[in-house]
The first five atom37 places (N, CA, C, CB, O) and aatype in JSON, in Angstrom:
{
  "aatype": [10, 1, 17, 16, 7, 10, 7, 17, 7, 0, 18, 17, 19, 19, 3, 10, 0, 14, 3, 7, 1, 18, 0, 9, 19, 15, 6, 0, 15, 1, 6, 18, 10, 17, 19, 10, 15, 1, 11, 14, 0, 10, 16, 14, 3, 3, 3, 11, 0, 9, 1, 15, 5, 10, 5, 16, 10, 7, 13, 3, 10, 15, 5, 10, 5, 10, 8, 14, 5, 15, 14, 1],
  "atom_mask": [
    [1, 1, 1, 1, 1],
    [1, 1, 1, 1, 1],
    [1, 1, 1, 1, 1],
    [1, 1, 1, 1, 1],
    [1, 1, 1, 0, 1],
    [1, 1, 1, 1, 1],
    [1, 1, 1, 0, 1],
    [1, 1, 1, 1, 1],
    [1, 1, 1, 0, 1],
    [1, 1, 1, 1, 1],
    [1, 1, 1, 1, 1],
    [1, 1, 1, 1, 1],
    [1, 1, 1, 1, 1],
    [1, 1, 1, 1, 1],
    [1, 1, 1, 1, 1],
    [1, 1, 1, 1, 1],
    [1, 1, 1, 1, 1],
    [1, 1, 1, 1, 1],
    [1, 1, 1, 1, 1],
    [1, 1, 1, 0, 1],
    [1, 1, 1, 1, 1],
    [1, 1, 1, 1, 1],
    [1, 1, 1, 1, 1],
    [1, 1, 1, 1, 1],
    [1, 1, 1, 1, 1],
    [1, 1, 1, 1, 1],
    [1, 1, 1, 1, 1],
    [1, 1, 1, 1, 1],
    [1, 1, 1, 1, 1],
    [1, 1, 1, 1, 1],
    [1, 1, 1, 1, 1],
    [1, 1, 1, 1, 1],
    [1, 1, 1, 1, 1],
    [1, 1, 1, 1, 1],
    [1, 1, 1, 1, 1],
    [1, 1, 1, 1, 1],
    [1, 1, 1, 1, 1],
    [1, 1, 1, 1, 1],
    [1, 1, 1, 1, 1],
    [1, 1, 1, 1, 1],
    [1, 1, 1, 1, 1],
    [1, 1, 1, 1, 1],
    [1, 1, 1, 1, 1],
    [1, 1, 1, 1, 1],
    [1, 1, 1, 1, 1],
    [1, 1, 1, 1, 1],
    [1, 1, 1, 1, 1],
    [1, 1, 1, 1, 1],
    [1, 1, 1, 1, 1],
    [1, 1, 1, 1, 1],
    [1, 1, 1, 1, 1],
    [1, 1, 1, 1, 1],
    [1, 1, 1, 1, 1],
    [1, 1, 1, 1, 1],
    [1, 1, 1, 1, 1],
    [1, 1, 1, 1, 1],
    [1, 1, 1, 1, 1],
    [1, 1, 1, 0, 1],
    [1, 1, 1, 1, 1],
    [1, 1, 1, 1, 1],
    [1, 1, 1, 1, 1],
    [1, 1, 1, 1, 1],
    [1, 1, 1, 1, 1],
    [1, 1, 1, 1, 1],
    [1, 1, 1, 1, 1],
    [1, 1, 1, 1, 1],
    [1, 1, 1, 1, 1],
    [1, 1, 1, 1, 1],
    [1, 1, 1, 1, 1],
    [1, 1, 1, 1, 1],
    [1, 1, 1, 1, 1],
    [1, 1, 1, 1, 1]
  ],
  "atom_positions": [
    [[-19.85, 160.01, 106.12], [-20.29, 160.67, 106.99], [-20.62, 160.52, 108.13], [-20.88, 161.02, 106.7], [-20.81, 161.54, 108.79]],
    [[-20.77, 159.43, 108.66], [-21.34, 159.69, 110.8], [-20.78, 160.78, 111.51], [-20.71, 158.3, 112.08], [-21.66, 161.61, 111.74]],
    [[-19.76, 161.11, 111.93], [-18.81, 162.25, 111.87], [-20.15, 162.86, 112.08], [-17.72, 162.63, 110.49], [-20.53, 162.78, 113.25]],
    [[-20.93, 163.43, 111.31], [-21.6, 164.62, 110.86], [-23.65, 163.82, 111.83], [-21.33, 164.8, 108.34], [-24.86, 164.0, 111.72]],
    [[-22.71, 163.07, 112.56], [-24.49, 161.99, 112.97], [-25.15, 161.58, 112.23], [0.0, 0.0, 0.0], [-26.21, 161.01, 112.5]],
    [[-24.74, 161.74, 111.16], [-25.67, 160.93, 109.71], [-25.53, 159.54, 109.54], [-25.17, 161.42, 108.16], [-24.38, 159.14, 109.37]],
    [[-27.03, 158.18, 109.55], [-26.33, 157.32, 109.41], [-26.12, 155.82, 110.8], [0.0, 0.0, 0.0], [-25.94, 154.62, 110.6]],
    [[-26.25, 156.53, 112.02], [-26.27, 156.43, 113.05], [-28.25, 155.41, 113.33], [-25.81, 158.11, 113.57], [-29.36, 155.66, 112.87]],
    [[-27.68, 154.25, 114.32], [-28.98, 153.55, 113.92], [-29.23, 152.35, 114.4], [0.0, 0.0, 0.0], [-28.18, 151.71, 114.3]],
    [[-30.34, 151.48, 115.01], [-30.76, 150.26, 114.76], [-31.04, 149.73, 113.62], [-31.58, 150.09, 115.3], [-32.19, 149.28, 113.59]],
    [[-30.13, 149.53, 112.15], [-30.65, 148.53, 111.46], [-30.88, 147.44, 111.47], [-30.37, 148.45, 110.85], [-29.83, 146.95, 111.89]],
    [[-31.75, 146.46, 111.25], [-31.71, 145.33, 110.75], [-31.8, 144.84, 109.74], [-32.17, 144.92, 111.07], [-32.58, 145.3, 108.91]],
    [[-30.88, 143.52, 109.41], [-31.45, 142.93, 107.4], [-32.72, 141.36, 108.46], [-28.87, 141.6, 105.59], [-32.72, 140.64, 109.46]],
    [[-33.7, 141.8, 106.97], [-34.9, 141.7, 107.85], [-34.82, 140.28, 106.36], [-36.45, 143.4, 108.15], [-35.35, 139.17, 106.38]],
    [[-34.4, 140.59, 105.83], [-34.12, 139.32, 104.38], [-33.21, 139.51, 103.42], [-35.32, 139.09, 103.38], [-33.12, 140.42, 102.59]],
    [[-32.63, 138.67, 103.6], [-31.0, 138.05, 102.61], [-31.0, 136.73, 102.03], [-29.53, 137.86, 103.61], [-30.95, 135.67, 102.65]],
    [[-31.1, 136.98, 100.21], [-31.41, 136.31, 99.6], [-30.39, 134.39, 99.63], [-31.43, 137.33, 98.5], [-29.98, 134.17, 98.49]],
    [[-30.33, 134.16, 99.82], [-29.07, 132.96, 100.48], [-27.8, 133.63, 99.54], [-29.45, 130.74, 99.97], [-26.96, 134.51, 99.73]],
    [[-28.1, 132.83, 98.59], [-26.59, 134.25, 97.42], [-26.21, 135.71, 98.45], [-27.78, 135.44, 95.23], [-25.24, 136.46, 98.43]],
    [[-26.83, 135.69, 98.87], [-26.18, 137.22, 98.71], [-26.18, 138.2, 97.69], [0.0, 0.0, 0.0], [-25.34, 139.04, 97.37]],
    [[-27.68, 137.85, 97.1], [-27.73, 138.76, 95.63], [-28.45, 139.77, 96.41], [-28.65, 138.09, 94.02], [-28.15, 140.93, 96.13]],
    [[-29.51, 139.55, 97.51], [-29.54, 141.46, 97.51], [-30.13, 141.37, 98.8], [-30.68, 142.57, 96.15], [-30.28, 140.19, 99.11]],
    [[-30.62, 142.34, 99.87], [-30.96, 141.93, 101.17], [-31.93, 143.58, 101.57], [-29.27, 141.47, 102.25], [-31.71, 144.71, 101.14]],
    [[-32.88, 143.18, 102.42], [-33.71, 144.11, 102.84], [-33.31, 144.52, 103.59], [-34.71, 143.94, 103.09], [-32.48, 143.67, 103.93]],
    [[-33.16, 145.78, 104.63], [-32.31, 146.34, 105.16], [-33.55, 147.92, 105.63], [-30.82, 146.43, 104.03], [-33.85, 148.93, 105.0]],
    [[-34.09, 147.24, 107.38], [-35.16, 148.58, 107.73], [-34.65, 148.27, 109.43], [-37.43, 148.35, 107.2], [-33.81, 147.5, 109.9]],
    [[-35.56, 149.2, 110.03], [-34.94, 149.8, 111.83], [-36.83, 149.52, 112.27], [-34.02, 152.44, 112.04], [-37.88, 149.57, 111.63]],
    [[-36.37, 149.15, 114.05], [-37.38, 148.54, 114.15], [-39.48, 149.27, 114.26], [-36.73, 147.84, 115.32], [-40.57, 148.73, 114.43]],
    [[-39.06, 150.47, 114.09], [-40.19, 151.42, 113.19], [-40.63, 152.05, 112.35], [-40.47, 151.94, 113.32], [-40.98, 153.23, 112.26]],
    [[-40.62, 151.07, 111.55], [-39.75, 150.77, 109.98], [-40.53, 151.82, 109.06], [-39.94, 148.85, 109.19], [-41.44, 151.63, 108.24]],
    [[-40.1, 152.59, 109.33], [-39.52, 153.94, 109.42], [-39.55, 153.7, 108.15], [-38.2, 154.42, 110.21], [-40.47, 153.69, 107.33]],
    [[-38.55, 153.54, 108.09], [-36.84, 153.1, 106.7], [-37.05, 152.14, 106.83], [-34.94, 153.34, 106.85], [-37.48, 151.6, 107.85]],
    [[-36.65, 151.44, 105.27], [-36.36, 150.58, 104.55], [-35.2, 150.63, 103.39], [-37.43, 150.35, 104.18], [-34.83, 151.79, 103.2]],
    [[-34.6, 149.75, 102.64], [-33.84, 150.15, 101.64], [-33.67, 148.37, 101.61], [-32.45, 151.43, 101.9], [-33.28, 147.67, 102.55]],
    [[-34.12, 147.88, 100.15], [-33.77, 146.29, 99.31], [-32.39, 147.06, 98.45], [-35.5, 145.48, 97.86], [-32.37, 147.81, 97.47]],
    [[-31.09, 146.39, 99.47], [-29.56, 146.64, 98.56], [-29.95, 145.52, 97.41], [-27.73, 146.14, 99.61], [-30.94, 144.81, 97.25]],
    [[-28.45, 145.75, 96.52], [-28.93, 144.35, 95.65], [-27.58, 144.76, 94.76], [-30.87, 144.27, 94.65], [-27.15, 145.87, 94.47]],
    [[-27.06, 143.32, 94.42], [-25.55, 144.11, 94.16], [-25.82, 143.79, 92.63], [-23.79, 143.35, 95.0], [-24.76, 143.38, 92.14]],
    [[-26.73, 143.82, 91.79], [-26.46, 143.94, 90.45], [-28.08, 145.59, 90.77], [-26.73, 141.89, 89.15], [-28.89, 145.65, 91.69]],
    [[-27.85, 146.9, 89.16], [-27.91, 148.1, 88.82], [-30.15, 147.01, 89.17], [-26.77, 148.91, 86.83], [-30.93, 147.95, 89.34]],
    [[-30.77, 145.95, 89.24], [-31.85, 145.96, 88.28], [-32.37, 144.66, 89.39], [-31.44, 145.67, 86.31], [-31.68, 143.65, 89.48]],
    [[-33.33, 144.76, 89.99], [-34.23, 143.42, 90.48], [-34.67, 142.47, 89.34], [-35.66, 143.89, 91.21], [-35.34, 142.82, 88.37]],
    [[-34.19, 141.12, 89.59], [-35.47, 139.68, 88.43], [-36.51, 140.21, 88.78], [-35.7, 137.61, 88.86], [-36.62, 140.67, 89.91]],
    [[-37.34, 140.27, 88.01], [-38.47, 139.9, 88.46], [-39.47, 139.25, 89.4], [-38.54, 139.68, 87.99], [-40.54, 139.55, 89.91]],
    [[-38.44, 138.02, 89.39], [-38.79, 137.37, 90.63], [-38.28, 137.72, 92.36], [-38.34, 136.08, 90.28], [-38.58, 137.41, 93.52]],
    [[-37.45, 138.46, 91.73], [-36.96, 138.33, 92.81], [-37.25, 139.52, 93.48], [-35.72, 137.99, 92.74], [-37.19, 139.42, 94.7]],
    [[-37.73, 141.27, 92.8], [-38.57, 141.65, 93.0], [-39.84, 141.16, 93.95], [-38.62, 141.81, 92.09], [-40.42, 141.13, 95.04]],
    [[-39.77, 140.86, 92.71], [-42.49, 139.44, 93.23], [-41.48, 139.16, 94.17], [-43.87, 136.98, 91.74], [-41.57, 140.06, 95.01]],
    [[-40.29, 138.16, 94.58], [-40.31, 137.88, 96.09], [-40.57, 138.97, 97.79], [-38.94, 137.35, 96.09], [-41.37, 138.9, 98.73]],
    [[-39.32, 139.96, 97.4], [-39.15, 141.33, 98.44], [-40.73, 141.13, 98.52], [-38.39, 143.18, 97.74], [-41.15, 140.59, 99.54]],
    [[-42.09, 141.69, 97.05], [-42.77, 142.68, 97.61], [-43.73, 141.66, 98.96], [-43.73, 143.58, 96.25], [-44.39, 141.88, 99.98]],
    [[-43.26, 140.45, 98.07], [-44.67, 139.79, 99.3], [-43.79, 139.22, 100.45], [-45.92, 138.15, 98.57], [-44.59, 138.92, 101.33]],
    [[-42.44, 138.9, 100.88], [-41.57, 139.05, 102.68], [-42.03, 140.24, 103.45], [-39.64, 139.36, 102.63], [-42.06, 140.37, 104.67]],
    [[-42.36, 141.01, 102.6], [-42.38, 142.85, 102.43], [-44.07, 142.81, 103.19], [-42.27, 143.74, 100.12], [-44.33, 143.09, 104.36]],
    [[-44.99, 142.41, 102.19], [-46.46, 142.3, 102.75], [-46.22, 141.48, 104.47], [-47.57, 141.13, 101.43], [-46.31, 142.0, 105.58]],
    [[-46.0, 140.52, 104.21], [-45.99, 139.66, 104.83], [-45.42, 140.26, 106.45], [-45.27, 138.66, 104.01], [-46.08, 140.17, 107.49]],
    [[-43.3, 141.18, 106.26], [-43.64, 141.48, 107.35], [-44.55, 142.88, 107.83], [-42.53, 141.39, 107.84], [-44.22, 143.11, 109.0]],
    [[-45.22, 143.55, 107.54], [-46.32, 144.68, 107.5], [-45.94, 145.7, 107.18], [0.0, 0.0, 0.0], [-46.23, 146.55, 108.03]],
    [[-45.16, 146.27, 105.95], [-44.69, 146.47, 105.53], [-45.39, 147.34, 104.39], [-44.13, 145.64, 105.58], [-45.92, 146.7, 103.48]],
    [[-45.46, 149.19, 104.33], [-46.58, 149.65, 103.89], [-46.11, 150.12, 102.11], [-47.11, 150.93, 105.03], [-45.8, 151.29, 101.9]],
    [[-46.1, 148.97, 100.84], [-45.41, 149.17, 100.14], [-46.15, 150.24, 99.13], [-44.93, 148.01, 99.78], [-45.79, 150.4, 97.97]],
    [[-47.22, 150.93, 99.75], [-47.55, 152.14, 98.45], [-46.52, 153.62, 98.95], [-49.76, 152.72, 98.46], [-46.25, 154.24, 97.93]],
    [[-45.96, 154.23, 100.08], [-44.75, 153.9, 99.88], [-43.14, 153.9, 99.97], [-44.93, 153.96, 99.39], [-42.21, 154.49, 100.52]],
    [[-43.51, 152.55, 98.81], [-41.85, 151.96, 98.6], [-41.15, 152.74, 96.93], [-41.95, 149.67, 98.39], [-40.97, 151.93, 96.02]],
    [[-40.92, 153.73, 96.74], [-39.94, 154.17, 95.9], [-38.71, 153.68, 95.41], [-39.68, 155.0, 96.29], [-37.66, 153.92, 96.01]],
    [[-38.74, 153.03, 94.41], [-37.76, 152.66, 93.54], [-36.92, 153.87, 92.47], [-38.5, 151.62, 92.74], [-37.46, 154.63, 91.66]],
    [[-35.17, 153.73, 92.86], [-34.3, 155.01, 92.34], [-33.76, 153.46, 91.31], [-32.86, 156.24, 93.79], [-33.74, 152.27, 91.64]],
    [[-33.49, 153.94, 90.41], [-33.37, 152.91, 89.04], [-31.67, 153.36, 89.07], [-34.57, 153.44, 87.19], [-31.32, 154.54, 88.97]],
    [[-30.44, 151.94, 89.26], [-29.38, 152.59, 89.39], [-29.06, 151.98, 87.59], [-28.31, 152.15, 90.93], [-29.56, 151.32, 86.69]],
    [[-27.46, 153.06, 88.06], [-26.96, 152.85, 86.1], [-26.74, 151.86, 86.06], [-25.66, 153.51, 85.26], [-27.48, 151.19, 86.78]],
    [[-25.88, 151.24, 85.44], [-24.87, 149.85, 85.4], [-23.5, 150.55, 85.64], [-24.86, 148.85, 83.72], [-23.63, 151.76, 85.44]],
    [[-22.16, 150.19, 86.03], [-20.94, 151.04, 85.97], [-20.74, 150.14, 84.21], [-19.45, 150.78, 87.62], [-19.78, 150.41, 83.49]]
  ]
}
């Protein structure tokens, strides 16, 4: 979709699990945030760690929206 002008931006990997099972991606204004996971659902421990990291980094967790994924 890059030809549409969507998707361009200076995105940052804010955090990455040591084994790459999830990544947190945002940009400088913190207006956008994605938690990307290799599996359809995060483990409770990963969810807790991610939320803690986001709070430490100053993100507003009240704006966090979950989008359940179905397994393939």
